[in-house]
Amino acid sequence: LETSLSEARTAQEQLFASLSAKTVELKDAQAYQSMVDDIPDDDVVRDVRLVNSFMSQIALNIADDFETSCDAQQHQDVANEALARLQNTTAVHQELERMLRRHDPNYDTMLAQTALQVAMVGFFHRLASPWSTWTGERTPLLREIYAGMCSHVESQSVLGKWRTMTFTHLLRSGGNDRASDTSRGVSELLDLLRDVLLACRVGVTQEEARNRIQQQYEQELKDMVVRALELRRVTGERVVSRDLHVILAPSPRFDPGNMEDEWASPKDRGGLTAAGQAVFCTTGLGLVKEE
């Protein structure tokens, strides 16, 4: 009799443990199904505009700060090495890289400002996009899976929940944390800005260029890296009911309905006279919503 009672208690305990586990699973499933957005579109648009404003201002400031350091002949080899490094990045458009290689061997403040801004746009686009390889080497495969799900007309609620959970667990499994991501982002950005200046024939060494940028602008750069990483987290992990994509120019031809000509004269600010013309480079990020 005692043996039977013991076996019954054991079976009851096992059943209770199984039911408890199932209850937890059901609660998790309920939380997954009831996942909702808490980020208005206007907040994301505001953050993209802040990043764009920062890039424009910081590019102008850095280009002006280095205007008095020119010594093209002394540092021609340094410029060539910087151009070679820029060729291996995705932040600088090929056309701009070729222009930097061909332009007059004297430092040009306007060219430096444009090049710095374009480089930062490419960098922050990669940083703010959850599908970029900056997130991890497994991201391209996940992007293909997500594209396949979209092509099979899965509902947006399913797509959004799959994406948010995927990126949440991807970052956790990769050991990512905000502090290390921020530090890495600032370091990569400093290297990029240094190489752009050197490619523009500024008259300083690699070390001096990087140190000067770091000493004068490190906090501003860090603030924008943090904001870009938050954009990545919002568009990848927090937005469920729609897809928000941080983009570069969506077409090689100027479309006044989706683009702005930053260098147009005030009377042509709408870009109508430039419609259909080739887009040389992108000086700001855009935002697209898909529902």
mmCIF file of C-alpha atoms in Angstrom:
data_model
loop_
_atom_site.group_PDB
_atom_site.id
_atom_site.type_symbol
_atom_site.label_atom_id
_atom_site.label_comp_id
_atom_site.label_asym_id
_atom_site.label_seq_id
_atom_site.Cartn_x
_atom_site.Cartn_y
_atom_site.Cartn_z
ATOM 1 C CA LEU A 1 0.000 0.000 0.000
ATOM 2 C CA GLU A 2 2.804 2.430 0.895
ATOM 3 C CA THR A 3 4.501 1.674 -2.395
ATOM 4 C CA SER A 4 1.311 2.401 -4.324
ATOM 5 C CA LEU A 5 0.824 5.687 -2.475
ATOM 6 C CA SER A 6 4.429 6.715 -3.185
ATOM 7 C CA GLU A 7 4.026 5.926 -6.857
ATOM 8 C CA ALA A 8 0.769 7.884 -6.958
ATOM 9 C CA ARG A 9 2.413 10.918 -5.299
ATOM 10 C CA THR A 10 5.319 10.758 -7.767
ATOM 11 C CA ALA A 11 2.923 10.572 -10.703
ATOM 12 C CA GLN A 12 0.939 13.486 -9.271
ATOM 13 C CA GLU A 13 4.082 15.581 -8.845
ATOM 14 C CA GLN A 14 5.185 14.821 -12.399
ATOM 15 C CA LEU A 15 1.740 15.763 -13.696
ATOM 16 C CA PHE A 16 1.807 19.014 -11.717
ATOM 17 C CA ALA A 17 5.282 19.878 -13.085
ATOM 18 C CA SER A 18 4.111 19.149 -16.628
ATOM 19 C CA LEU A 19 1.014 21.308 -16.188
ATOM 20 C CA SER A 20 3.106 24.137 -14.742
ATOM 21 C CA ALA A 21 5.456 24.001 -17.737
ATOM 22 C CA LYS A 22 2.529 24.046 -20.165
ATOM 23 C CA THR A 23 1.028 27.022 -18.311
ATOM 24 C CA VAL A 24 4.268 28.974 -18.757
ATOM 25 C CA GLU A 25 4.347 28.055 -22.456
ATOM 26 C CA LEU A 26 0.751 29.180 -22.923
ATOM 27 C CA LYS A 27 1.458 32.485 -21.184
ATOM 28 C CA ASP A 28 4.466 33.034 -23.459
ATOM 29 C CA ALA A 29 2.355 32.227 -26.510
ATOM 30 C CA GLN A 30 -0.341 34.630 -25.310
ATOM 31 C CA ALA A 31 2.242 37.380 -24.847
ATOM 32 C CA TYR A 32 3.581 36.667 -28.345
ATOM 33 C CA GLN A 33 0.125 36.841 -29.923
ATOM 34 C CA SER A 34 -0.798 40.041 -28.091
ATOM 35 C CA MET A 35 2.472 41.826 -28.973
ATOM 36 C CA VAL A 36 1.697 45.427 -30.019
ATOM 37 C CA ASP A 37 3.588 48.520 -31.106
ATOM 38 C CA ASP A 38 4.481 51.293 -28.747
ATOM 39 C CA ILE A 39 6.464 53.438 -31.202
ATOM 40 C CA PRO A 40 4.625 56.109 -33.248
ATOM 41 C CA ASP A 41 5.904 56.726 -36.778
ATOM 42 C CA ASP A 42 6.537 60.380 -35.926
ATOM 43 C CA ASP A 43 9.084 59.390 -33.275
ATOM 44 C CA VAL A 44 11.078 57.334 -35.775
ATOM 45 C CA VAL A 45 10.911 60.090 -38.404
ATOM 46 C CA ARG A 46 12.167 62.571 -35.811
ATOM 47 C CA ASP A 47 15.151 60.368 -34.965
ATOM 48 C CA VAL A 48 16.087 59.946 -38.636
ATOM 49 C CA ARG A 49 15.924 63.711 -39.108
ATOM 50 C CA LEU A 50 18.104 64.270 -36.056
ATOM 51 C CA VAL A 51 20.743 61.905 -37.419
ATOM 52 C CA ASN A 52 20.626 63.680 -40.797
ATOM 53 C CA SER A 53 20.967 67.088 -39.170
ATOM 54 C CA PHE A 54 23.898 65.872 -37.102
ATOM 55 C CA MET A 55 25.712 64.445 -40.132
ATOM 56 C CA SER A 56 25.334 67.674 -42.069
ATOM 57 C CA GLN A 57 26.595 69.853 -39.221
ATOM 58 C CA ILE A 58 29.454 67.613 -38.114
ATOM 59 C CA ALA A 59 30.710 67.231 -41.706
ATOM 60 C CA LEU A 60 30.792 71.007 -42.101
ATOM 61 C CA ASN A 61 32.578 71.513 -38.785
ATOM 62 C CA ILE A 62 35.240 68.868 -39.376
ATOM 63 C CA ALA A 63 35.930 70.027 -42.943
ATOM 64 C CA ASP A 64 36.387 73.616 -41.730
ATOM 65 C CA ASP A 65 38.558 72.591 -38.768
ATOM 66 C CA PHE A 66 41.083 70.867 -41.037
ATOM 67 C CA GLU A 67 41.190 73.604 -43.687
ATOM 68 C CA THR A 68 44.387 75.115 -42.273
ATOM 69 C CA SER A 69 46.271 71.782 -42.187
ATOM 70 C CA CYS A 70 46.843 71.342 -45.919
ATOM 71 C CA ASP A 71 50.099 69.940 -47.297
ATOM 72 C CA ALA A 72 49.123 67.848 -50.305
ATOM 73 C CA GLN A 73 52.565 66.916 -51.598
ATOM 74 C CA GLN A 74 53.934 65.783 -48.243
ATOM 75 C CA HIS A 75 51.054 63.412 -47.592
ATOM 76 C CA GLN A 76 50.243 62.034 -51.069
ATOM 77 C CA ASP A 77 51.184 58.491 -50.063
ATOM 78 C CA VAL A 78 48.995 58.743 -46.985
ATOM 79 C CA ALA A 79 46.076 59.857 -49.172
ATOM 80 C CA ASN A 80 46.553 56.893 -51.515
ATOM 81 C CA GLU A 81 46.588 54.452 -48.587
ATOM 82 C CA ALA A 82 43.382 55.997 -47.234
ATOM 83 C CA LEU A 83 41.710 55.656 -50.644
ATOM 84 C CA ALA A 84 42.686 51.997 -50.736
ATOM 85 C CA ARG A 85 41.024 51.454 -47.332
ATOM 86 C CA LEU A 86 37.888 53.301 -48.441
ATOM 87 C CA GLN A 87 37.583 50.959 -51.409
ATOM 88 C CA ASN A 88 37.019 48.121 -48.938
ATOM 89 C CA THR A 89 34.124 49.838 -47.173
ATOM 90 C CA THR A 90 30.466 50.156 -48.126
ATOM 91 C CA ALA A 91 30.162 53.626 -46.620
ATOM 92 C CA VAL A 92 31.650 55.561 -49.545
ATOM 93 C CA HIS A 93 29.942 55.453 -52.928
ATOM 94 C CA GLN A 94 32.187 54.229 -55.765
ATOM 95 C CA GLU A 95 31.620 57.384 -57.782
ATOM 96 C CA LEU A 96 32.708 59.553 -54.861
ATOM 97 C CA GLU A 97 35.748 57.357 -54.244
ATOM 98 C CA ARG A 98 36.776 57.745 -57.890
ATOM 99 C CA MET A 99 36.270 61.492 -57.665
ATOM 100 C CA LEU A 100 38.487 61.683 -54.588
ATOM 101 C CA ARG A 101 41.150 59.786 -56.493
ATOM 102 C CA ARG A 102 41.003 62.124 -59.513
ATOM 103 C CA HIS A 103 40.380 65.545 -58.003
ATOM 104 C CA ASP A 104 42.912 68.373 -57.737
ATOM 105 C CA PRO A 105 45.660 67.438 -55.237
ATOM 106 C CA ASN A 106 44.800 70.381 -52.983
ATOM 107 C CA TYR A 107 42.472 70.169 -50.007
ATOM 108 C CA ASP A 108 38.985 71.347 -50.978
ATOM 109 C CA THR A 109 36.732 72.176 -48.027
ATOM 110 C CA MET A 110 33.495 71.727 -49.965
ATOM 111 C CA LEU A 111 34.594 68.361 -51.342
ATOM 112 C CA ALA A 112 35.739 67.260 -47.882
ATOM 113 C CA GLN A 113 32.405 68.277 -46.353
ATOM 114 C CA THR A 114 30.454 66.348 -48.994
ATOM 115 C CA ALA A 115 32.693 63.294 -48.712
ATOM 116 C CA LEU A 116 32.451 63.257 -44.920
ATOM 117 C CA GLN A 117 28.670 63.549 -45.045
ATOM 118 C CA VAL A 118 28.306 60.820 -47.668
ATOM 119 C CA ALA A 119 30.582 58.519 -45.673
ATOM 120 C CA MET A 120 28.545 59.060 -42.511
ATOM 121 C CA VAL A 121 25.292 58.400 -44.377
ATOM 122 C CA GLY A 122 26.620 55.034 -45.552
ATOM 123 C CA PHE A 123 27.943 54.237 -42.098
ATOM 124 C CA PHE A 124 24.758 55.145 -40.204
ATOM 125 C CA HIS A 125 22.611 53.363 -42.780
ATOM 126 C CA ARG A 126 24.517 50.154 -42.042
ATOM 127 C CA LEU A 127 24.398 50.805 -38.311
ATOM 128 C CA ALA A 128 20.669 51.600 -38.168
ATOM 129 C CA SER A 129 19.492 48.766 -40.447
ATOM 130 C CA PRO A 130 18.728 45.554 -38.530
ATOM 131 C CA TRP A 131 19.232 43.496 -41.708
ATOM 132 C CA SER A 132 22.799 44.718 -42.291
ATOM 133 C CA THR A 133 25.779 42.463 -41.586
ATOM 134 C CA TRP A 134 26.795 44.826 -38.775
ATOM 135 C CA THR A 135 24.280 42.913 -36.657
ATOM 136 C CA GLY A 136 25.978 39.573 -37.315
ATOM 137 C CA GLU A 137 27.100 37.126 -39.970
ATOM 138 C CA ARG A 138 23.813 35.208 -39.770
ATOM 139 C CA THR A 139 21.764 38.239 -40.764
ATOM 140 C CA PRO A 140 21.859 37.707 -44.579
ATOM 141 C CA LEU A 141 20.345 34.230 -44.157
ATOM 142 C CA LEU A 142 17.628 35.591 -41.885
ATOM 143 C CA ARG A 143 16.917 38.359 -44.398
ATOM 144 C CA GLU A 144 16.403 35.748 -47.130
ATOM 145 C CA ILE A 145 14.014 33.801 -44.904
ATOM 146 C CA TYR A 146 12.073 36.971 -44.109
ATOM 147 C CA ALA A 147 11.897 37.945 -47.785
ATOM 148 C CA GLY A 148 10.523 34.467 -48.546
ATOM 149 C CA MET A 149 7.875 34.867 -45.870
ATOM 150 C CA CYS A 150 6.898 38.257 -47.302
ATOM 151 C CA SER A 151 6.624 36.819 -50.826
ATOM 152 C CA HIS A 152 4.201 34.160 -49.567
ATOM 153 C CA VAL A 153 1.852 36.886 -48.342
ATOM 154 C CA GLU A 154 2.088 36.112 -44.660
ATOM 155 C CA SER A 155 0.073 38.563 -42.563
ATOM 156 C CA GLN A 156 1.954 41.589 -41.275
ATOM 157 C CA SER A 157 1.241 40.569 -37.679
ATOM 158 C CA VAL A 158 2.982 37.220 -38.244
ATOM 159 C CA LEU A 159 5.879 38.813 -40.120
ATOM 160 C CA GLY A 160 6.375 41.529 -37.526
ATOM 161 C CA LYS A 161 6.289 39.127 -34.584
ATOM 162 C CA TRP A 162 8.711 36.724 -36.267
ATOM 163 C CA ARG A 163 11.114 39.576 -37.007
ATOM 164 C CA THR A 164 11.002 41.079 -33.529
ATOM 165 C CA MET A 165 11.555 37.757 -31.780
ATOM 166 C CA THR A 166 14.283 36.742 -34.240
ATOM 167 C CA PHE A 167 16.322 39.886 -33.698
ATOM 168 C CA THR A 168 15.768 39.864 -29.960
ATOM 169 C CA HIS A 169 17.153 36.335 -29.634
ATOM 170 C CA LEU A 170 19.835 36.887 -32.297
ATOM 171 C CA LEU A 171 21.353 39.744 -30.332
ATOM 172 C CA ARG A 172 21.142 37.838 -27.062
ATOM 173 C CA SER A 173 22.804 34.735 -28.491
ATOM 174 C CA GLY A 174 25.544 36.844 -30.049
ATOM 175 C CA GLY A 175 26.453 38.350 -26.699
ATOM 176 C CA ASN A 176 25.758 41.878 -27.949
ATOM 177 C CA ASP A 177 25.326 44.661 -25.450
ATOM 178 C CA ARG A 178 24.808 48.366 -25.953
ATOM 179 C CA ALA A 179 28.089 49.442 -24.396
ATOM 180 C CA SER A 180 30.244 47.222 -26.609
ATOM 181 C CA ASP A 181 28.183 48.047 -29.720
ATOM 182 C CA THR A 182 28.530 51.765 -29.006
ATOM 183 C CA SER A 183 32.271 51.515 -28.456
ATOM 184 C CA ARG A 184 32.712 49.524 -31.651
ATOM 185 C CA GLY A 185 30.548 51.954 -33.624
ATOM 186 C CA VAL A 186 32.449 55.040 -32.444
ATOM 187 C CA SER A 187 35.810 53.402 -33.210
ATOM 188 C CA GLU A 188 34.746 52.410 -36.742
ATOM 189 C CA LEU A 189 33.313 55.879 -37.376
ATOM 190 C CA LEU A 190 36.532 57.589 -36.250
ATOM 191 C CA ASP A 191 38.542 55.391 -38.617
ATOM 192 C CA LEU A 192 36.184 56.178 -41.491
ATOM 193 C CA LEU A 193 36.233 59.949 -40.977
ATOM 194 C CA ARG A 194 40.017 59.855 -40.650
ATOM 195 C CA ASP A 195 40.389 58.058 -43.984
ATOM 196 C CA VAL A 196 38.015 60.448 -45.764
ATOM 197 C CA LEU A 197 40.041 63.441 -44.585
ATOM 198 C CA LEU A 198 43.305 61.806 -45.598
ATOM 199 C CA ALA A 199 41.855 60.968 -49.006
ATOM 200 C CA CYS A 200 40.987 64.657 -49.369
ATOM 201 C CA ARG A 201 44.711 65.459 -48.989
ATOM 202 C CA VAL A 202 44.512 67.057 -45.571
ATOM 203 C CA GLY A 203 48.036 67.702 -44.343
ATOM 204 C CA VAL A 204 48.250 65.497 -41.255
ATOM 205 C CA THR A 205 49.218 61.939 -40.376
ATOM 206 C CA GLN A 206 46.766 59.113 -39.727
ATOM 207 C CA GLU A 207 47.258 59.332 -35.999
ATOM 208 C CA GLU A 208 46.906 63.105 -35.848
ATOM 209 C CA ALA A 209 43.739 63.118 -37.961
ATOM 210 C CA ARG A 210 42.049 60.487 -35.819
ATOM 211 C CA ASN A 211 43.161 62.049 -32.539
ATOM 212 C CA ARG A 212 41.918 65.500 -33.497
ATOM 213 C CA ILE A 213 38.510 64.202 -34.506
ATOM 214 C CA GLN A 214 38.291 62.141 -31.320
ATOM 215 C CA GLN A 215 39.325 64.984 -29.043
ATOM 216 C CA GLN A 216 36.876 67.475 -30.530
ATOM 217 C CA TYR A 217 33.897 65.352 -31.553
ATOM 218 C CA GLU A 218 33.912 62.061 -29.669
ATOM 219 C CA GLN A 219 30.882 62.835 -27.520
ATOM 220 C CA GLU A 220 28.793 64.018 -30.497
ATOM 221 C CA LEU A 221 29.784 60.931 -32.473
ATOM 222 C CA LYS A 222 28.917 58.699 -29.538
ATOM 223 C CA ASP A 223 25.487 60.339 -29.127
ATOM 224 C CA MET A 224 24.633 59.688 -32.774
ATOM 225 C CA VAL A 225 25.933 56.116 -32.695
ATOM 226 C CA VAL A 226 23.648 55.482 -29.719
ATOM 227 C CA ARG A 227 20.716 57.026 -31.603
ATOM 228 C CA ALA A 228 21.428 54.944 -34.722
ATOM 229 C CA LEU A 229 21.642 51.755 -32.661
ATOM 230 C CA GLU A 230 18.315 52.649 -31.088
ATOM 231 C CA LEU A 231 16.849 53.068 -34.577
ATOM 232 C CA ARG A 232 18.095 49.593 -35.389
ATOM 233 C CA ARG A 233 16.467 48.212 -32.245
ATOM 234 C CA VAL A 234 13.182 50.010 -32.899
ATOM 235 C CA THR A 235 12.857 48.948 -36.559
ATOM 236 C CA GLY A 236 14.049 45.425 -35.863
ATOM 237 C CA GLU A 237 12.667 44.514 -32.445
ATOM 238 C CA ARG A 238 9.893 46.885 -31.378
ATOM 239 C CA VAL A 239 7.812 47.693 -34.458
ATOM 240 C CA VAL A 240 5.330 44.882 -35.184
ATOM 241 C CA SER A 241 2.365 46.198 -37.193
ATOM 242 C CA ARG A 242 4.480 47.452 -40.105
ATOM 243 C CA ASP A 243 8.000 47.398 -41.500
ATOM 244 C CA LEU A 244 10.095 50.563 -41.231
ATOM 245 C CA HIS A 245 13.211 50.656 -43.409
ATOM 246 C CA VAL A 246 16.020 53.186 -43.054
ATOM 247 C CA ILE A 247 17.157 53.665 -46.652
ATOM 248 C CA LEU A 248 19.574 55.451 -48.969
ATOM 249 C CA ALA A 249 18.437 56.926 -52.302
ATOM 250 C CA PRO A 250 15.839 54.433 -53.614
ATOM 251 C CA SER A 251 16.698 55.126 -57.266
ATOM 252 C CA PRO A 252 19.780 56.111 -59.305
ATOM 253 C CA ARG A 253 17.580 58.807 -60.897
ATOM 254 C CA PHE A 254 16.300 61.824 -59.022
ATOM 255 C CA ASP A 255 12.639 61.523 -58.026
ATOM 256 C CA PRO A 256 11.288 64.756 -56.483
ATOM 257 C CA GLY A 257 8.425 62.803 -54.927
ATOM 258 C CA ASN A 258 10.780 60.725 -52.754
ATOM 259 C CA MET A 259 14.015 62.721 -52.639
ATOM 260 C CA GLU A 260 15.299 66.168 -51.791
ATOM 261 C CA ASP A 261 18.062 68.006 -53.655
ATOM 262 C CA GLU A 262 20.136 69.357 -50.793
ATOM 263 C CA TRP A 263 22.298 71.492 -53.098
ATOM 264 C CA ALA A 264 19.445 72.994 -55.126
ATOM 265 C CA SER A 265 18.984 76.755 -55.125
ATOM 266 C CA PRO A 266 16.116 78.033 -52.936
ATOM 267 C CA LYS A 267 13.845 78.567 -55.962
ATOM 268 C CA ASP A 268 14.447 74.982 -57.107
ATOM 269 C CA ARG A 269 14.250 73.449 -53.630
ATOM 270 C CA GLY A 270 11.380 71.240 -54.770
ATOM 271 C CA GLY A 271 13.783 69.515 -57.148
ATOM 272 C CA LEU A 272 11.464 69.782 -60.153
ATOM 273 C CA THR A 273 14.215 70.981 -62.471
ATOM 274 C CA ALA A 274 16.410 68.037 -61.472
ATOM 275 C CA ALA A 275 13.807 65.326 -62.026
ATOM 276 C CA GLY A 276 15.289 62.350 -63.848
ATOM 277 C CA GLN A 277 18.902 63.405 -63.395
ATOM 278 C CA ALA A 278 21.467 60.947 -62.077
ATOM 279 C CA VAL A 279 21.939 60.808 -58.294
ATOM 280 C CA PHE A 280 25.656 61.191 -57.589
ATOM 281 C CA CYS A 281 25.544 60.493 -53.858
ATOM 282 C CA THR A 282 23.190 60.440 -50.881
ATOM 283 C CA THR A 283 23.679 63.044 -48.145
ATOM 284 C CA GLY A 284 20.848 61.943 -45.866
ATOM 285 C CA LEU A 285 18.905 58.887 -44.743
ATOM 286 C CA GLY A 286 15.317 58.185 -45.713
ATOM 287 C CA LEU A 287 12.544 56.189 -44.076
ATOM 288 C CA VAL A 288 10.024 53.912 -45.826
ATOM 289 C CA LYS A 289 6.969 52.266 -44.251
ATOM 290 C CA GLU A 290 5.490 48.988 -45.485
ATOM 291 C CA GLU A 291 2.268 47.602 -44.021
#
